[in-house]
PDB file of C-alpha atoms (C1' of nucleotides) in Angstrom:
ATOM      1  CA  MET Q   1     -27.366 -23.390   7.006  1.00  0.00           C
ATOM      2  CA  LYS Q   2     -26.408 -21.020   9.740  1.00  0.00           C
ATOM      3  CA  ARG Q   3     -27.523 -17.439  10.217  1.00  0.00           C
ATOM      4  CA  CYS Q   4     -25.397 -14.996   8.310  1.00  0.00           C
ATOM      5  CA  PRO Q   5     -24.750 -11.291   7.856  1.00  0.00           C
ATOM      6  CA  PRO Q   6     -27.270  -9.390   5.719  1.00  0.00           C
ATOM      7  CA  LEU Q   7     -25.085  -8.824   2.692  1.00  0.00           C
ATOM      8  CA  GLY Q   8     -27.575  -9.762   0.033  1.00  0.00           C
ATOM      9  CA  ASP Q   9     -28.130  -6.302  -1.405  1.00  0.00           C
ATOM     10  CA  PRO Q  10     -25.425  -5.234  -3.881  1.00  0.00           C
ATOM     11  CA  ALA Q  11     -25.972  -1.604  -2.842  1.00  0.00           C
ATOM     12  CA  ALA Q  12     -25.264  -2.619   0.738  1.00  0.00           C
ATOM     13  CA  LEU Q  13     -22.072  -4.255  -0.360  1.00  0.00           C
ATOM     14  CA  ARG Q  14     -20.999  -1.107  -2.164  1.00  0.00           C
ATOM     15  CA  ALA Q  15     -21.776   1.001   0.880  1.00  0.00           C
ATOM     16  CA  LEU Q  16     -19.685  -1.425   2.852  1.00  0.00           C
ATOM     17  CA  GLN Q  17     -16.734  -1.158   0.521  1.00  0.00           C
ATOM     18  CA  ASP Q  18     -17.010   2.622   0.640  1.00  0.00           C
ATOM     19  CA  ALA Q  19     -16.969   2.598   4.413  1.00  0.00           C
ATOM     20  CA  LEU Q  20     -14.004   0.265   4.348  1.00  0.00           C
ATOM     21  CA  TYR Q  21     -12.195   2.674   2.081  1.00  0.00           C
ATOM     22  CA  VAL Q  22     -12.907   5.732   4.217  1.00  0.00           C
ATOM     23  CA  VAL Q  23     -12.040   4.035   7.476  1.00  0.00           C
ATOM     24  CA  GLY Q  24      -9.485   1.539   6.210  1.00  0.00           C
ATOM     25  CA  GLY Q  25      -5.759   1.522   5.885  1.00  0.00           C
ATOM     26  CA  LYS Q  26      -3.027   1.614   8.430  1.00  0.00           C
ATOM     27  CA  TRP Q  27      -3.168   5.180   9.704  1.00  0.00           C
ATOM     28  CA  LYS Q  28      -6.720   6.603   9.345  1.00  0.00           C
ATOM     29  CA  LEU Q  29      -8.011   5.509  12.722  1.00  0.00           C
ATOM     30  CA  PRO Q  30      -4.919   6.407  14.732  1.00  0.00           C
ATOM     31  CA  ILE Q  31      -5.047   9.859  13.132  1.00  0.00           C
ATOM     32  CA  VAL Q  32      -8.716  10.402  13.889  1.00  0.00           C
ATOM     33  CA  GLN Q  33      -8.103   9.186  17.393  1.00  0.00           C
ATOM     34  CA  SER Q  34      -5.207  11.543  17.862  1.00  0.00           C
ATOM     35  CA  ILE Q  35      -7.159  14.548  16.672  1.00  0.00           C
ATOM     36  CA  CYS Q  36     -10.147  13.608  18.796  1.00  0.00           C
ATOM     37  CA  ASN Q  37      -7.829  13.281  21.758  1.00  0.00           C
ATOM     38  CA  GLY Q  38      -6.813  16.867  21.488  1.00  0.00           C
ATOM     39  CA  ASN Q  39      -3.978  17.012  19.014  1.00  0.00           C
ATOM     40  CA  HIS Q  40      -4.800  19.655  16.461  1.00  0.00           C
ATOM     41  CA  ARG Q  41      -1.452  20.643  15.006  1.00  0.00           C
ATOM     42  CA  PHE Q  42       0.453  18.718  12.347  1.00  0.00           C
ATOM     43  CA  ARG Q  43       3.518  18.196  14.506  1.00  0.00           C
ATOM     44  CA  ASP Q  44       1.450  17.213  17.530  1.00  0.00           C
ATOM     45  CA  ILE Q  45      -0.436  14.604  15.558  1.00  0.00           C
ATOM     46  CA  GLU Q  46       2.777  13.357  14.020  1.00  0.00           C
ATOM     47  CA  ARG Q  47       4.525  12.927  17.343  1.00  0.00           C
ATOM     48  CA  SER Q  48       1.477  11.244  18.884  1.00  0.00           C
ATOM     49  CA  ILE Q  49       1.545   8.436  16.327  1.00  0.00           C
ATOM     50  CA  PRO Q  50       4.720   6.357  16.524  1.00  0.00           C
ATOM     51  CA  GLY Q  51       6.078   5.312  13.168  1.00  0.00           C
ATOM     52  CA  ILE Q  52       4.099   7.605  10.894  1.00  0.00           C
ATOM     53  CA  THR Q  53       5.955   9.784   8.398  1.00  0.00           C
ATOM     54  CA  THR Q  54       5.094  13.305   7.291  1.00  0.00           C
ATOM     55  CA  ARG Q  55       4.333  11.942   3.868  1.00  0.00           C
ATOM     56  CA  MET Q  56       1.714   9.531   5.131  1.00  0.00           C
ATOM     57  CA  LEU Q  57       0.239  11.960   7.625  1.00  0.00           C
ATOM     58  CA  SER Q  58      -0.108  14.620   4.973  1.00  0.00           C
ATOM     59  CA  LYS Q  59      -1.713  12.240   2.523  1.00  0.00           C
ATOM     60  CA  GLU Q  60      -4.144  10.752   5.029  1.00  0.00           C
ATOM     61  CA  LEU Q  61      -5.142  14.125   6.444  1.00  0.00           C
ATOM     62  CA  LYS Q  62      -5.973  15.240   2.924  1.00  0.00           C
ATOM     63  CA  GLU Q  63      -8.203  12.235   2.356  1.00  0.00           C
ATOM     64  CA  LEU Q  64      -9.912  12.589   5.699  1.00  0.00           C
ATOM     65  CA  GLU Q  65     -10.608  16.223   4.913  1.00  0.00           C
ATOM     66  CA  MET Q  66     -11.974  15.374   1.469  1.00  0.00           C
ATOM     67  CA  ASN Q  67     -14.298  12.841   3.064  1.00  0.00           C
ATOM     68  CA  GLY Q  68     -15.508  15.465   5.503  1.00  0.00           C
ATOM     69  CA  ILE Q  69     -14.267  13.634   8.580  1.00  0.00           C
ATOM     70  CA  ILE Q  70     -11.996  16.434   9.703  1.00  0.00           C
ATOM     71  CA  SER Q  71     -11.653  20.136   9.000  1.00  0.00           C
ATOM     72  CA  ARG Q  72      -8.499  22.056   8.218  1.00  0.00           C
ATOM     73  CA  THR Q  73      -8.172  25.749   9.018  1.00  0.00           C
ATOM     74  CA  VAL Q  74      -5.123  27.850   8.311  1.00  0.00           C
ATOM     75  CA  HIS Q  75      -4.171  30.751  10.552  1.00  0.00           C
ATOM     76  CA  ALA Q  76      -1.880  33.182   8.789  1.00  0.00           C
ATOM     77  CA  ASP Q  77       0.438  33.648  11.703  1.00  0.00           C
ATOM     78  CA  ILE Q  78       4.177  33.621  11.466  1.00  0.00           C
ATOM     79  CA  PRO Q  79       5.050  30.891  11.295  1.00  0.00           C
ATOM     80  CA  VAL Q  80       1.821  29.551   9.840  1.00  0.00           C
ATOM     81  CA  THR Q  81      -0.309  27.405  12.123  1.00  0.00           C
ATOM     82  CA  VAL Q  82      -2.852  24.908  10.879  1.00  0.00           C
ATOM     83  CA  LEU Q  83      -5.632  23.412  12.961  1.00  0.00           C
ATOM     84  CA  TYR Q  84      -7.178  20.024  12.319  1.00  0.00           C
ATOM     85  CA  GLU Q  85     -10.472  19.281  14.010  1.00  0.00           C
ATOM     86  CA  PRO Q  86     -13.130  16.576  13.922  1.00  0.00           C
ATOM     87  CA  THR Q  87     -16.271  17.699  12.120  1.00  0.00           C
ATOM     88  CA  ASP Q  88     -19.821  17.201  13.318  1.00  0.00           C
ATOM     89  CA  TYR Q  89     -20.051  14.685  10.532  1.00  0.00           C
ATOM     90  CA  SER Q  90     -17.393  12.552  12.151  1.00  0.00           C
ATOM     91  CA  LYS Q  91     -20.070  11.589  14.681  1.00  0.00           C
ATOM     92  CA  VAL Q  92     -21.785   9.243  12.229  1.00  0.00           C
ATOM     93  CA  TYR Q  93     -18.519   7.455  12.474  1.00  0.00           C
ATOM     94  CA  GLY Q  94     -19.288   6.576  16.093  1.00  0.00           C
ATOM     95  CA  PRO Q  95     -21.464   3.471  15.714  1.00  0.00           C
ATOM     96  CA  ILE Q  96     -19.150   1.827  13.242  1.00  0.00           C
ATOM     97  CA  ILE Q  97     -16.184   2.501  15.478  1.00  0.00           C
ATOM     98  CA  MET Q  98     -18.009   1.044  18.469  1.00  0.00           C
ATOM     99  CA  ALA Q  99     -19.147  -1.998  16.481  1.00  0.00           C
ATOM    100  CA  MET Q 100     -15.645  -2.635  15.252  1.00  0.00           C
ATOM    101  CA  ILE Q 101     -14.101  -2.292  18.692  1.00  0.00           C
ATOM    102  CA  GLU Q 102     -16.735  -4.687  20.001  1.00  0.00           C
ATOM    103  CA  PHE Q 103     -15.948  -7.130  17.238  1.00  0.00           C
ATOM    104  CA  GLY Q 104     -12.221  -6.738  17.690  1.00  0.00           C
ATOM    105  CA  LEU Q 105     -12.389  -7.452  21.408  1.00  0.00           C
ATOM    106  CA  VAL Q 106     -14.607 -10.496  20.959  1.00  0.00           C
ATOM    107  CA  HIS Q 107     -12.313 -11.657  18.216  1.00  0.00           C
ATOM    108  CA  GLN Q 108      -9.209 -11.259  20.367  1.00  0.00           C
ATOM    109  CA  GLN Q 109     -10.798 -13.440  23.050  1.00  0.00           C
ATOM    110  CA  LYS Q 110     -11.904 -15.953  20.466  1.00  0.00           C
ATOM    111  CA  MET Q 111      -8.419 -16.193  19.025  1.00  0.00           C
ATOM    112  CA  LYS Q 112      -6.692 -16.313  22.403  1.00  0.00           C
ATOM    113  CA  ALA Q 113      -8.854 -19.256  23.427  1.00  0.00           C
ATOM    114  CA  ARG Q 114      -7.010 -21.630  21.126  1.00  0.00           C
TER     115      ARG Q 114
ATOM    116  CA  MET I   1     -14.475  21.150  20.294  1.00  0.00           C
ATOM    117  CA  LYS I   2     -16.978  18.904  18.626  1.00  0.00           C
ATOM    118  CA  ARG I   3     -18.101  15.491  19.785  1.00  0.00           C
ATOM    119  CA  CYS I   4     -15.892  12.711  18.576  1.00  0.00           C
ATOM    120  CA  PRO I   5     -15.598   8.932  18.442  1.00  0.00           C
ATOM    121  CA  PRO I   6     -14.512   7.212  21.661  1.00  0.00           C
ATOM    122  CA  LEU I   7     -11.043   6.132  20.617  1.00  0.00           C
ATOM    123  CA  GLY I   8      -9.171   7.079  23.724  1.00  0.00           C
ATOM    124  CA  ASP I   9      -8.295   3.601  24.916  1.00  0.00           C
ATOM    125  CA  PRO I  10      -5.243   2.088  23.189  1.00  0.00           C
ATOM    126  CA  ALA I  11      -6.752  -1.375  23.626  1.00  0.00           C
ATOM    127  CA  ALA I  12      -9.832  -0.181  21.780  1.00  0.00           C
ATOM    128  CA  LEU I  13      -7.654   1.076  18.984  1.00  0.00           C
ATOM    129  CA  ARG I  14      -5.926  -2.274  18.736  1.00  0.00           C
ATOM    130  CA  ALA I  15      -9.259  -4.078  18.656  1.00  0.00           C
ATOM    131  CA  LEU I  16     -10.263  -1.722  15.902  1.00  0.00           C
ATOM    132  CA  GLN I  17      -7.190  -2.430  13.843  1.00  0.00           C
ATOM    133  CA  ASP I  18      -7.744  -6.159  14.340  1.00  0.00           C
ATOM    134  CA  ALA I  19     -11.304  -5.872  13.118  1.00  0.00           C
ATOM    135  CA  LEU I  20     -10.109  -3.862  10.164  1.00  0.00           C
ATOM    136  CA  TYR I  21      -7.633  -6.563   9.344  1.00  0.00           C
ATOM    137  CA  VAL I  22     -10.170  -9.391   9.544  1.00  0.00           C
ATOM    138  CA  VAL I  23     -12.781  -7.569   7.512  1.00  0.00           C
ATOM    139  CA  GLY I  24     -10.511  -5.486   5.327  1.00  0.00           C
ATOM    140  CA  GLY I  25      -9.015  -5.895   1.926  1.00  0.00           C
ATOM    141  CA  LYS I  26     -10.523  -6.099  -1.485  1.00  0.00           C
ATOM    142  CA  TRP I  27     -12.191  -9.504  -1.474  1.00  0.00           C
ATOM    143  CA  LYS I  28     -13.127 -10.533   2.086  1.00  0.00           C
ATOM    144  CA  LEU I  29     -16.607  -9.046   2.117  1.00  0.00           C
ATOM    145  CA  PRO I  30     -17.627 -10.117  -1.375  1.00  0.00           C
ATOM    146  CA  ILE I  31     -16.542 -13.647  -0.470  1.00  0.00           C
ATOM    147  CA  VAL I  32     -18.467 -13.717   2.785  1.00  0.00           C
ATOM    148  CA  GLN I  33     -21.442 -12.303   0.968  1.00  0.00           C
ATOM    149  CA  SER I  34     -21.245 -14.939  -1.735  1.00  0.00           C
ATOM    150  CA  ILE I  35     -21.059 -17.778   0.747  1.00  0.00           C
ATOM    151  CA  CYS I  36     -23.919 -16.351   2.791  1.00  0.00           C
ATOM    152  CA  ASN I  37     -25.927 -16.044  -0.378  1.00  0.00           C
ATOM    153  CA  GLY I  38     -25.768 -19.730  -0.954  1.00  0.00           C
ATOM    154  CA  ASN I  39     -22.547 -20.379  -2.827  1.00  0.00           C
ATOM    155  CA  HIS I  40     -20.713 -23.116  -0.990  1.00  0.00           C
ATOM    156  CA  ARG I  41     -18.401 -24.590  -3.585  1.00  0.00           C
ATOM    157  CA  PHE I  42     -15.064 -23.137  -4.652  1.00  0.00           C
ATOM    158  CA  ARG I  43     -16.090 -22.793  -8.288  1.00  0.00           C
ATOM    159  CA  ASP I  44     -19.452 -21.305  -7.418  1.00  0.00           C
ATOM    160  CA  ILE I  45     -17.895 -18.675  -5.208  1.00  0.00           C
ATOM    161  CA  GLU I  46     -15.281 -17.934  -7.825  1.00  0.00           C
ATOM    162  CA  ARG I  47     -17.811 -17.436 -10.598  1.00  0.00           C
ATOM    163  CA  SER I  48     -20.036 -15.289  -8.389  1.00  0.00           C
ATOM    164  CA  ILE I  49     -17.273 -12.739  -7.835  1.00  0.00           C
ATOM    165  CA  PRO I  50     -16.221 -11.032 -11.073  1.00  0.00           C
ATOM    166  CA  GLY I  51     -12.511 -10.423 -11.325  1.00  0.00           C
ATOM    167  CA  ILE I  52     -11.275 -12.644  -8.527  1.00  0.00           C
ATOM    168  CA  THR I  53      -8.577 -15.220  -9.288  1.00  0.00           C
ATOM    169  CA  THR I  54      -8.225 -18.701  -7.851  1.00  0.00           C
ATOM    170  CA  ARG I  55      -5.079 -17.550  -6.138  1.00  0.00           C
ATOM    171  CA  MET I  56      -6.811 -14.751  -4.255  1.00  0.00           C
ATOM    172  CA  LEU I  57      -9.910 -16.783  -3.485  1.00  0.00           C
ATOM    173  CA  SER I  58      -7.809 -19.593  -2.096  1.00  0.00           C
ATOM    174  CA  LYS I  59      -5.735 -17.237   0.024  1.00  0.00           C
ATOM    175  CA  GLU I  60      -8.698 -15.289   1.382  1.00  0.00           C
ATOM    176  CA  LEU I  61     -10.736 -18.397   2.136  1.00  0.00           C
ATOM    177  CA  LYS I  62      -7.798 -19.692   4.147  1.00  0.00           C
ATOM    178  CA  GLU I  63      -7.625 -16.504   6.182  1.00  0.00           C
ATOM    179  CA  LEU I  64     -11.368 -16.392   6.747  1.00  0.00           C
ATOM    180  CA  GLU I  65     -11.250 -19.985   7.949  1.00  0.00           C
ATOM    181  CA  MET I  66      -8.330 -19.251  10.282  1.00  0.00           C
ATOM    182  CA  ASN I  67     -10.282 -16.379  11.758  1.00  0.00           C
ATOM    183  CA  GLY I  68     -13.254 -18.631  12.317  1.00  0.00           C
ATOM    184  CA  ILE I  69     -15.556 -16.724  10.009  1.00  0.00           C
ATOM    185  CA  ILE I  70     -16.220 -19.649   7.722  1.00  0.00           C
ATOM    186  CA  SER I  71     -15.866 -23.412   7.932  1.00  0.00           C
ATOM    187  CA  ARG I  72     -14.372 -25.737   5.370  1.00  0.00           C
ATOM    188  CA  THR I  73     -15.441 -29.348   5.108  1.00  0.00           C
ATOM    189  CA  VAL I  74     -14.070 -31.851   2.626  1.00  0.00           C
ATOM    190  CA  HIS I  75     -16.239 -34.638   1.267  1.00  0.00           C
ATOM    191  CA  ALA I  76     -14.155 -37.466  -0.148  1.00  0.00           C
ATOM    192  CA  ASP I  77     -16.291 -37.957  -3.192  1.00  0.00           C
ATOM    193  CA  ILE I  78     -14.944 -38.415  -6.656  1.00  0.00           C
ATOM    194  CA  PRO I  79     -14.173 -35.819  -7.652  1.00  0.00           C
ATOM    195  CA  VAL I  80     -13.606 -34.231  -4.261  1.00  0.00           C
ATOM    196  CA  THR I  81     -16.145 -31.660  -3.145  1.00  0.00           C
ATOM    197  CA  VAL I  82     -15.454 -28.995  -0.559  1.00  0.00           C
ATOM    198  CA  LEU I  83     -18.106 -27.006   1.258  1.00  0.00           C
ATOM    199  CA  TYR I  84     -17.582 -23.533   2.626  1.00  0.00           C
ATOM    200  CA  GLU I  85     -20.139 -22.293   5.130  1.00  0.00           C
ATOM    201  CA  PRO I  86     -20.571 -19.319   7.455  1.00  0.00           C
ATOM    202  CA  THR I  87     -19.964 -20.257  11.088  1.00  0.00           C
ATOM    203  CA  ASP I  88     -22.137 -19.319  14.025  1.00  0.00           C
ATOM    204  CA  TYR I  89     -19.311 -17.018  14.941  1.00  0.00           C
ATOM    205  CA  SER I  90     -19.784 -15.060  11.760  1.00  0.00           C
ATOM    206  CA  LYS I  91     -22.911 -13.663  13.416  1.00  0.00           C
ATOM    207  CA  VAL I  92     -20.897 -11.360  15.668  1.00  0.00           C
ATOM    208  CA  TYR I  93     -19.931  -9.896  12.383  1.00  0.00           C
ATOM    209  CA  GLY I  94     -23.493  -8.666  11.914  1.00  0.00           C
ATOM    210  CA  PRO I  95     -23.468  -5.393  13.867  1.00  0.00           C
ATOM    211  CA  ILE I  96     -20.240  -4.194  12.331  1.00  0.00           C
ATOM    212  CA  ILE I  97     -21.536  -4.988   8.879  1.00  0.00           C
ATOM    213  CA  MET I  98     -24.746  -3.122   9.573  1.00  0.00           C
ATOM    214  CA  ALA I  99     -22.923  -0.154  11.039  1.00  0.00           C
ATOM    215  CA  MET I 100     -20.607   0.026   8.063  1.00  0.00           C
ATOM    216  CA  ILE I 101     -23.444  -0.239   5.563  1.00  0.00           C
ATOM    217  CA  GLU I 102     -25.245   2.515   7.447  1.00  0.00           C
ATOM    218  CA  PHE I 103     -22.151   4.669   7.395  1.00  0.00           C
ATOM    219  CA  GLY I 104     -21.466   3.912   3.760  1.00  0.00           C
ATOM    220  CA  LEU I 105     -24.970   4.901   2.704  1.00  0.00           C
ATOM    221  CA  VAL I 106     -24.926   8.124   4.701  1.00  0.00           C
ATOM    222  CA  HIS I 107     -21.520   8.857   3.311  1.00  0.00           C
ATOM    223  CA  GLN I 108     -22.644   8.285  -0.261  1.00  0.00           C
ATOM    224  CA  GLN I 109     -25.455  10.809   0.216  1.00  0.00           C
ATOM    225  CA  LYS I 110     -23.104  13.240   1.887  1.00  0.00           C
ATOM    226  CA  MET I 111     -20.637  13.025  -0.987  1.00  0.00           C
ATOM    227  CA  LYS I 112     -23.293  13.193  -3.681  1.00  0.00           C
ATOM    228  CA  ALA I 113     -24.648  16.418  -2.198  1.00  0.00           C
ATOM    229  CA  ARG I 114     -21.678  18.423  -3.411  1.00  0.00           C
TER     230      ARG I 114
ATOM    231  C1'  DC V   1       5.855  24.911  11.464  1.00  0.00           C
ATOM    232  C1'  DG V   2       3.549  22.471   7.780  1.00  0.00           C
ATOM    233  C1'  DG V   3       4.157  20.376   4.378  1.00  0.00           C
ATOM    234  C1'  DA V   4       5.867  18.884  -1.020  1.00  0.00           C
ATOM    235  C1'  DA V   5       9.147  16.314  -3.885  1.00  0.00           C
ATOM    236  C1'  DT V   6      11.948  12.538  -4.947  1.00  0.00           C
ATOM    237  C1'  DC V   7      13.789   8.019  -4.737  1.00  0.00           C
ATOM    238  C1'  DC V   8      13.116   3.329  -4.087  1.00  0.00           C
ATOM    239  C1'  DG V   9      12.166  -1.357  -2.003  1.00  0.00           C
ATOM    240  C1'  DC V  10       8.890  -4.695  -0.901  1.00  0.00           C
ATOM    241  C1'  DG V  11       4.803  -7.030  -0.937  1.00  0.00           C
ATOM    242  C1'  DC V  12       0.170  -7.345  -2.817  1.00  0.00           C
ATOM    243  C1'  DC V  13      -2.058  -9.155  -6.282  1.00  0.00           C
ATOM    244  C1'  DG V  14      -2.977 -10.521 -11.234  1.00  0.00           C
ATOM    245  C1'  DA V  15      -1.886 -13.841 -15.053  1.00  0.00           C
ATOM    246  C1'  DT V  16      -0.687 -18.167 -16.313  1.00  0.00           C
ATOM    247  C1'  DA V  17       0.438 -22.917 -15.923  1.00  0.00           C
ATOM    248  C1'  DC V  18       0.246 -27.132 -13.604  1.00  0.00           C
ATOM    249  C1'  DT V  19      -1.447 -30.994 -10.078  1.00  0.00           C
ATOM    250  C1'  DG V  20      -4.212 -34.583  -7.362  1.00  0.00           C
TER     251       DG V  20
ATOM    252  C1'  DC B   1     -13.311 -29.902  -8.983  1.00  0.00           C
ATOM    253  C1'  DA B   2     -10.233 -27.600  -5.873  1.00  0.00           C
ATOM    254  C1'  DG B   3      -6.707 -25.889  -5.515  1.00  0.00           C
ATOM    255  C1'  DT B   4      -0.798 -24.946  -5.722  1.00  0.00           C
ATOM    256  C1'  DA B   5       3.400 -22.878  -8.070  1.00  0.00           C
ATOM    257  C1'  DT B   6       5.821 -19.454 -10.226  1.00  0.00           C
ATOM    258  C1'  DC B   7       6.681 -15.083 -12.314  1.00  0.00           C
ATOM    259  C1'  DG B   8       6.310 -10.316 -12.641  1.00  0.00           C
ATOM    260  C1'  DG B   9       4.290  -5.373 -12.497  1.00  0.00           C
ATOM    261  C1'  DC B  10       3.122  -1.777  -9.934  1.00  0.00           C
ATOM    262  C1'  DG B  11       1.625   0.827  -6.383  1.00  0.00           C
ATOM    263  C1'  DC B  12       1.787   1.563  -1.305  1.00  0.00           C
ATOM    264  C1'  DG B  13       4.323   3.506   1.776  1.00  0.00           C
ATOM    265  C1'  DG B  14       9.073   4.374   4.159  1.00  0.00           C
ATOM    266  C1'  DA B  15      13.376   7.434   4.209  1.00  0.00           C
ATOM    267  C1'  DT B  16      15.238  11.514   3.107  1.00  0.00           C
ATOM    268  C1'  DT B  17      15.609  16.137   1.443  1.00  0.00           C
ATOM    269  C1'  DC B  18      13.956  20.585   0.404  1.00  0.00           C
ATOM    270  C1'  DC B  19      10.731  24.704   0.529  1.00  0.00           C
ATOM    271  C1'  DG B  20       7.628  28.909   2.039  1.00  0.00           C
TER     272       DG B  20
END
DNA sequence: CGGAATCCGCGCCGATACTG
DNA sequence: CAGTATCGGCGCGGATTCCG
């Protein structure tokens, strides 16, 4: 039998599923990317992600905030402005992002070669 | 502004989404785990994953095979036996799995601490 | 500007039955 | 044993409208 990923531990599997939940879905990554790229306002983020609706953006931002990935601060100007920013915590995100990009690129090559 | 994940490149984002697709969903990881843990027959895998249906298992196995993560070999015995095994390629999977487990564990702690 | 509310279609996925 | 076929619910998410 070939070498295989270290998924023996049930706790590891749960951690994995959790990570998948936090990072998964259609819009989470594009949103994080957008914010990290300098878009901090709702409208800016919205316009930077083709196809997303306000409903989805609102919902996903809420989840990302609850998971501590981004922060939301309201400035009581008129009209109100709201700033979304990556938290320090979002850094622990880095390795997984890198690993997934790595995997994705390798996988694209692998698939193209057939 | 805080440090943030390196998601600037659109190609990187696409790779990321691809990876998410290959690894994502409710059953993919449990299935890979089961196979890596020594279950190689359809029934064995099925019984090792509480709640999964034959329909889902069949569908997911097909996708995993198409993506080169596992191999399927038919032995023309009576009755027919089919062996599912992790491929060498599934190794490139390793880092992402580790990174996600790491993230998941950290995240669990982070969430618990509130 | 920054959302919330509502409506609704489509596809994921579960349950069940059947086949080689 | 190793699946396929069919039906159906229900929830994800898109489109649109409205609000402070």
